[in-house]
CSV table of C-alpha atoms and ligand atoms in Angstrom, one decimal:
chain,number,residue,atom,x,y,z
A,1,UNK,CA,-17.0,-9.8,11.8
A,2,UNK,CA,-19.2,-8.8,9.8
A,3,UNK,CA,-19.9,-11.3,6.8
A,4,UNK,CA,-18.9,-9.2,3.7
A,5,UNK,CA,-15.5,-8.2,5.7
A,6,UNK,CA,-13.9,-12.0,5.9
A,7,UNK,CA,-14.4,-12.6,2.2
A,8,UNK,CA,-10.7,-12.8,1.0
A,9,UNK,CA,-10.8,-10.5,-2.0
A,10,UNK,CA,-9.4,-13.0,-4.5
A,11,UNK,CA,-13.1,-14.7,-4.2
A,12,UNK,CA,-14.5,-11.2,-5.6
A,13,UNK,CA,-11.6,-11.6,-8.8
A,14,UNK,CA,-13.0,-13.8,-11.7
A,15,UNK,CA,-11.3,-16.8,-12.6
A,16,UNK,CA,-11.0,-15.8,-16.3
A,17,UNK,CA,-8.5,-12.4,-14.9
A,18,UNK,CA,-7.2,-14.4,-12.5
A,19,UNK,CA,-5.7,-16.7,-15.3
A,20,UNK,CA,-4.8,-13.3,-17.9
A,21,UNK,CA,-1.0,-12.5,-17.6
A,22,UNK,CA,-0.3,-9.6,-15.5
A,23,UNK,CA,0.1,-6.5,-17.8
A,24,UNK,CA,-0.7,-3.2,-15.6
A,25,UNK,CA,0.6,-2.7,-11.9
A,26,UNK,CA,0.0,0.3,-10.5
A,27,UNK,CA,2.3,1.2,-7.2
A,28,UNK,CA,0.9,3.6,-5.3
A,29,UNK,CA,3.3,5.2,-3.0
A,30,UNK,CA,2.7,8.1,-0.7
A,31,UNK,CA,6.3,10.3,-0.5
A,32,UNK,CA,8.4,11.1,-3.3
A,33,UNK,CA,11.2,9.8,-1.2
A,34,UNK,CA,10.2,6.3,-1.2
A,35,UNK,CA,9.3,6.9,-4.9
A,36,UNK,CA,12.4,8.4,-6.4
A,37,UNK,CA,14.6,4.8,-6.5
A,38,UNK,CA,11.9,3.1,-8.3
A,39,UNK,CA,11.4,5.7,-11.1
A,40,UNK,CA,14.6,5.9,-11.7
A,41,UNK,CA,15.5,2.3,-11.8
A,42,UNK,CA,12.6,1.6,-13.9
A,43,UNK,CA,13.1,4.6,-16.2
A,44,UNK,CA,9.8,5.6,-15.5
A,45,UNK,CA,8.8,8.9,-16.7
A,46,UNK,CA,6.1,11.4,-15.6
A,47,UNK,CA,3.1,11.6,-17.3
A,48,UNK,CA,1.2,15.4,-17.8
A,49,UNK,CA,-2.0,14.4,-19.6
A,50,UNK,CA,-5.2,14.8,-18.5
A,51,UNK,CA,-6.4,11.1,-17.0
A,52,UNK,CA,-6.3,13.4,-13.8
A,53,UNK,CA,-8.4,16.2,-13.0
A,54,UNK,CA,-6.9,19.8,-14.0
A,55,UNK,CA,-5.1,21.4,-11.4
A,56,UNK,CA,-5.0,18.0,-8.7
A,57,UNK,CA,-1.0,17.6,-7.2
A,58,UNK,CA,-1.2,13.9,-8.1
A,59,UNK,CA,1.5,12.7,-9.7
A,60,UNK,CA,2.1,10.0,-12.6
A,61,UNK,CA,5.0,8.0,-13.9
A,62,UNK,CA,5.1,5.1,-16.1
A,63,UNK,CA,7.6,2.9,-17.8
A,64,UNK,CA,7.4,-0.2,-19.5
A,65,UNK,CA,9.5,-3.0,-18.6
A,66,UNK,CA,9.7,-6.6,-20.0
A,67,UNK,CA,6.0,-7.5,-20.6
A,68,UNK,CA,4.7,-5.0,-18.2
A,69,UNK,CA,2.8,-1.4,-18.4
A,70,UNK,CA,4.5,-0.1,-14.3
A,71,UNK,CA,2.7,3.3,-13.2
A,72,UNK,CA,3.8,4.9,-10.2
A,73,UNK,CA,1.1,7.0,-8.6
A,74,UNK,CA,1.9,9.7,-5.8
A,75,UNK,CA,-0.7,12.1,-4.0
A,76,UNK,CA,1.9,14.4,-4.4
A,77,UNK,CA,2.9,18.1,-3.0
A,78,UNK,CA,-0.2,19.7,-0.4
A,79,UNK,CA,-1.0,22.7,-2.6
A,80,UNK,CA,-1.0,24.9,0.1
A,81,UNK,CA,2.3,23.4,2.4
A,82,UNK,CA,4.3,21.9,-0.1
A,83,UNK,CA,4.7,18.2,1.5
A,84,UNK,CA,4.0,15.1,0.9
A,85,UNK,CA,0.0,14.3,1.2
A,86,UNK,CA,0.1,11.3,3.2
A,87,UNK,CA,-2.5,9.7,4.8
A,88,UNK,CA,-5.9,8.1,3.9
A,89,UNK,CA,-8.1,10.7,2.4
A,90,UNK,CA,-5.5,11.2,-0.7
A,91,UNK,CA,-4.9,7.9,-1.0
A,92,UNK,CA,-8.0,6.7,-1.7
A,93,UNK,CA,-9.0,9.8,-3.8
A,94,UNK,CA,-5.6,8.8,-5.7
A,95,UNK,CA,-6.6,5.1,-5.8
A,96,UNK,CA,-10.1,5.5,-7.2
A,97,UNK,CA,-8.9,7.9,-9.5
A,98,UNK,CA,-6.0,5.6,-10.7
A,99,UNK,CA,-8.0,2.6,-11.0
A,100,UNK,CA,-10.8,4.5,-13.3
A,101,UNK,CA,-8.4,5.9,-15.8
A,102,UNK,CA,-5.8,3.3,-15.9
A,103,UNK,CA,-7.8,-0.2,-14.9
A,104,UNK,CA,-4.7,-2.0,-13.6
A,105,UNK,CA,-4.0,-5.9,-12.9
A,106,UNK,CA,-3.1,-5.3,-10.0
A,107,UNK,CA,-2.4,-2.7,-7.0
A,108,UNK,CA,0.6,-2.3,-5.2
A,109,UNK,CA,0.4,0.1,-2.3
A,110,UNK,CA,4.6,0.4,-1.3
A,111,UNK,CA,5.5,2.6,1.7
A,112,UNK,CA,7.1,2.7,5.2
A,113,UNK,CA,5.2,1.8,8.4
A,114,UNK,CA,5.4,1.6,11.9
A,115,UNK,CA,6.7,-1.9,13.6
A,116,UNK,CA,6.7,-3.4,16.6
A,117,UNK,CA,9.1,-5.3,17.7
A,118,UNK,CA,7.1,-7.6,20.4
A,119,UNK,CA,5.1,-8.6,17.1
A,120,UNK,CA,8.9,-9.7,15.1
A,121,UNK,CA,9.2,-6.4,13.1
A,122,UNK,CA,12.9,-5.1,13.4
A,123,UNK,CA,14.2,-1.3,11.4
A,124,UNK,CA,14.5,-2.1,7.2
A,125,UNK,CA,12.1,-5.4,7.2
A,126,UNK,CA,10.3,-5.5,4.4
A,127,UNK,CA,6.4,-6.9,5.3
A,128,UNK,CA,4.1,-8.4,3.1
A,129,UNK,CA,0.5,-7.5,5.0
A,130,UNK,CA,-2.0,-10.5,5.5
A,131,UNK,CA,-5.0,-8.2,6.3
A,132,UNK,CA,-5.5,-4.3,6.7
A,133,UNK,CA,-7.8,-2.4,8.8
A,134,UNK,CA,-7.9,1.1,10.0
A,135,UNK,CA,-7.3,2.1,14.1
A,136,UNK,CA,-8.6,5.4,14.4
A,137,UNK,CA,-12.0,5.2,13.1
A,138,UNK,CA,-13.9,4.1,16.4
A,139,UNK,CA,-17.7,4.4,16.3
A,140,UNK,CA,-19.3,2.0,19.4
A,141,UNK,CA,-22.4,1.1,18.0
A,142,UNK,CA,-23.4,-2.5,17.1
A,143,UNK,CA,-22.1,-3.1,13.9
A,144,UNK,CA,-20.7,0.5,13.0
A,145,UNK,CA,-18.0,-0.9,15.4
A,146,UNK,CA,-17.0,-3.4,12.3
A,147,UNK,CA,-17.4,-0.5,9.4
A,148,UNK,CA,-15.1,1.2,11.5
A,149,UNK,CA,-12.2,-1.1,11.7
A,150,UNK,CA,-12.9,-2.4,7.8
A,151,UNK,CA,-10.7,-5.3,8.0
A,152,UNK,CA,-10.1,-6.6,4.5
A,153,UNK,CA,-7.9,-9.3,3.6
A,154,UNK,CA,-4.9,-8.6,1.3
A,155,UNK,CA,-4.8,-10.2,-1.6
A,156,UNK,CA,-3.0,-13.6,-1.1
A,157,UNK,CA,0.0,-13.5,-2.6
A,158,UNK,CA,1.9,-16.3,-1.0
A,159,UNK,CA,4.6,-17.3,-4.2
A,160,UNK,CA,5.9,-14.1,-3.7
A,161,UNK,CA,6.2,-14.1,0.2
A,162,UNK,CA,8.1,-17.8,-0.5
A,163,UNK,CA,9.9,-16.3,-3.2
A,164,UNK,CA,11.1,-13.0,-1.8
A,165,UNK,CA,11.5,-14.6,1.9
A,166,UNK,CA,9.5,-11.6,3.2
A,167,UNK,CA,7.7,-11.0,6.7
A,168,UNK,CA,3.8,-11.6,6.6
A,169,UNK,CA,1.8,-9.2,8.9
A,170,UNK,CA,-1.0,-8.0,9.5
A,171,UNK,CA,-0.9,-3.8,8.7
A,172,UNK,CA,-3.3,-1.5,10.8
A,173,UNK,CA,-4.1,2.0,9.3
A,174,UNK,CA,-4.5,5.7,10.9
A,175,UNK,CA,-4.2,9.7,10.0
A,176,UNK,CA,-1.6,9.9,12.8
A,177,UNK,CA,2.2,9.3,12.8
A,178,UNK,CA,1.9,8.9,16.6
A,179,UNK,CA,0.0,6.7,18.6
A,180,UNK,CA,-2.8,8.1,21.0
A,181,UNK,CA,-4.0,5.0,23.8
A,182,UNK,CA,-7.0,4.6,22.0
A,183,UNK,CA,-5.1,3.8,18.7
A,184,UNK,CA,-2.5,1.6,21.1
A,185,UNK,CA,-6.0,-0.6,22.0
A,186,UNK,CA,-7.3,-0.4,18.5
A,187,UNK,CA,-4.3,-1.5,17.0
A,188,UNK,CA,-3.9,-4.7,19.7
A,189,UNK,CA,-7.4,-5.5,18.7
A,190,UNK,CA,-6.3,-5.4,14.9
A,191,UNK,CA,-3.2,-7.9,15.8
A,192,UNK,CA,-0.3,-5.6,13.8
A,193,UNK,CA,2.6,-6.3,13.3
A,194,UNK,CA,2.7,-2.8,11.2
A,195,UNK,CA,1.4,0.6,11.4
A,196,UNK,CA,1.1,3.1,8.3
A,197,UNK,CA,-1.5,5.4,7.2
A,198,UNK,CA,-2.3,4.1,3.6
A,199,UNK,CA,-3.2,0.7,3.4
A,200,UNK,CA,-6.7,0.1,4.7
A,201,UNK,CA,-7.4,3.3,2.4
A,202,UNK,CA,-6.0,1.8,-0.7
A,203,UNK,CA,-7.7,-1.6,0.3
A,204,UNK,CA,-11.1,-0.3,0.8
A,205,UNK,CA,-10.8,1.3,-3.1
A,206,UNK,CA,-9.4,-1.6,-4.4
A,207,UNK,CA,-11.9,-3.9,-3.3
A,208,UNK,CA,-15.6,-1.7,-4.3
A,209,UNK,CA,-13.3,-1.4,-7.7
A,210,UNK,CA,-12.6,-4.9,-7.6
A,211,UNK,CA,-8.5,-4.5,-7.9
A,212,UNK,CA,-6.5,-7.1,-6.3
A,213,UNK,CA,-3.8,-4.8,-3.7
A,214,UNK,CA,-0.9,-6.2,-1.6
A,215,UNK,CA,1.1,-4.1,1.0
A,216,UNK,CA,4.5,-4.1,0.8
A,217,UNK,CA,5.7,-2.1,3.8
A,218,UNK,CA,9.4,-1.2,5.5
A,219,UNK,CA,9.6,-0.5,8.3
A,220,UNK,CA,11.5,2.7,9.9
A,221,UNK,CA,10.2,3.2,13.4
A,222,UNK,CA,10.3,0.8,16.4
A,223,UNK,CA,6.8,1.8,17.8
A,224,UNK,CA,7.2,-0.5,21.2
A,225,UNK,CA,11.0,0.7,21.2
A,226,UNK,CA,12.4,3.9,22.9
A,227,UNK,CA,12.8,6.5,20.3
A,228,UNK,CA,10.7,9.3,18.8
A,229,UNK,CA,8.7,7.9,16.3
A,230,UNK,CA,8.9,11.2,14.1
A,231,UNK,CA,13.0,11.3,14.9
A,232,UNK,CA,13.5,7.8,13.8
A,233,UNK,CA,10.9,7.8,10.9
A,234,UNK,CA,13.1,10.8,9.6
A,235,UNK,CA,16.5,9.0,10.7
A,236,UNK,CA,15.6,6.3,9.0
A,237,UNK,CA,13.8,7.1,5.8
A,238,UNK,CA,16.4,7.3,3.1
A,239,UNK,CA,17.7,3.8,4.6
A,240,UNK,CA,15.0,2.3,4.6
A,241,UNK,CA,13.7,3.5,1.2
A,242,UNK,CA,16.5,1.1,-0.5
A,243,UNK,CA,15.5,-2.2,1.1
A,244,UNK,CA,11.6,-1.4,-0.3
A,245,UNK,CA,13.1,-0.5,-3.3
A,246,UNK,CA,14.8,-3.6,-3.7
A,247,UNK,CA,11.7,-5.4,-2.6
A,248,UNK,CA,9.3,-3.5,-4.9
A,249,UNK,CA,12.0,-4.6,-7.9
A,250,UNK,CA,12.2,-7.8,-7.2
A,251,UNK,CA,8.2,-8.5,-6.6
A,252,UNK,CA,8.5,-7.0,-10.4
A,253,UNK,CA,10.8,-9.4,-11.7
A,254,UNK,CA,8.4,-11.9,-10.3
A,255,UNK,CA,5.6,-10.5,-11.5
A,256,UNK,CA,6.5,-10.5,-14.6
A,257,UNK,CA,5.1,-12.8,-17.2
A,258,UNK,CA,2.5,-14.9,-14.5
A,259,UNK,CA,-0.8,-14.5,-13.8
A,260,UNK,CA,-2.7,-13.6,-10.3
A,261,UNK,CA,-3.2,-17.5,-9.3
A,262,UNK,CA,0.8,-17.4,-9.8
A,263,UNK,CA,1.5,-14.5,-6.7
B,1,LIG,N1,3.2,5.5,11.7
B,1,LIG,C1,2.1,5.9,10.9
B,1,LIG,N2,2.8,5.8,9.5
B,1,LIG,C2,4.0,5.5,9.5
B,1,LIG,C3,5.2,5.1,10.2
B,1,LIG,C4,4.2,5.2,11.9
B,1,LIG,N3,5.3,4.7,12.5
B,1,LIG,N4,5.8,5.1,10.0
B,1,LIG,N5,6.2,5.2,8.6
B,1,LIG,C5,5.2,5.5,7.7
B,1,LIG,C6,4.3,6.2,6.8
B,1,LIG,C7,2.9,6.5,6.6
B,1,LIG,O1,2.3,5.5,5.8
B,1,LIG,C8,3.0,8.2,6.2
B,1,LIG,O2,2.9,7.5,4.4
B,1,LIG,C9,4.5,8.2,6.0
B,1,LIG,O3,5.7,7.3,6.5
B,1,LIG,C10,4.8,9.0,7.2
B,1,LIG,O4,4.5,10.8,7.7
């Protein structure tokens, strides 16, 4: 393991920042379906100012809830194909632009994920990620191999974990919904319980710019089950999104009035 990779991001955030009340939260969500219940719940309004470059499909909602500025950002629809811009490339771009523009105290990457029943995941479970890594960046050269895996600790939010009774698990990220045999071997090596397409990319940017990030992932499909992933994902998306919405809302309530140290 590369020395810089196992340093918890908490250590990179100065203690003064950890003690001041949290005031701005960015929630990065890849799919519109996942974001909509939260936009409605917190009565967030879409903002169309010049914070993001002109012409990009990125979407930003904002509102004030209790003492918090809440932003939900999405990569938006692919300009050519009209589908949500899921995956690591757009996730990292939007996370970068959002941090630069809004300087949030905390990033929450909320979304759906595939879960491994052998590791205790069931449909509708919401996991808090303890750490995140990539499973599709294979570079079999010493040290580059570790760079490819890109293991990073999530901000440790042990009180959120306890208070909301969430499951804790490792998250593995790749740019495919399905799982090739090579991906499977890397996911096993990553000891992951959940698998998504954005988490490790968000973690990379958050670490670069020293913003704490937590990852809330709701299980839409069982990767080591017998149903085809795409079918199971689409079938469960609406119901699981409701579970995710509940968890994110409770997380926001818990965060209100607290500082990073208290999470
Ligand atoms: N594998 C990878 N990603 C996902 C998944 C799975 N079994 N289920 N749900 C997801 C998430 C990804 O992060 C994407 O944003 C979206 O849902 C699927 O395109």
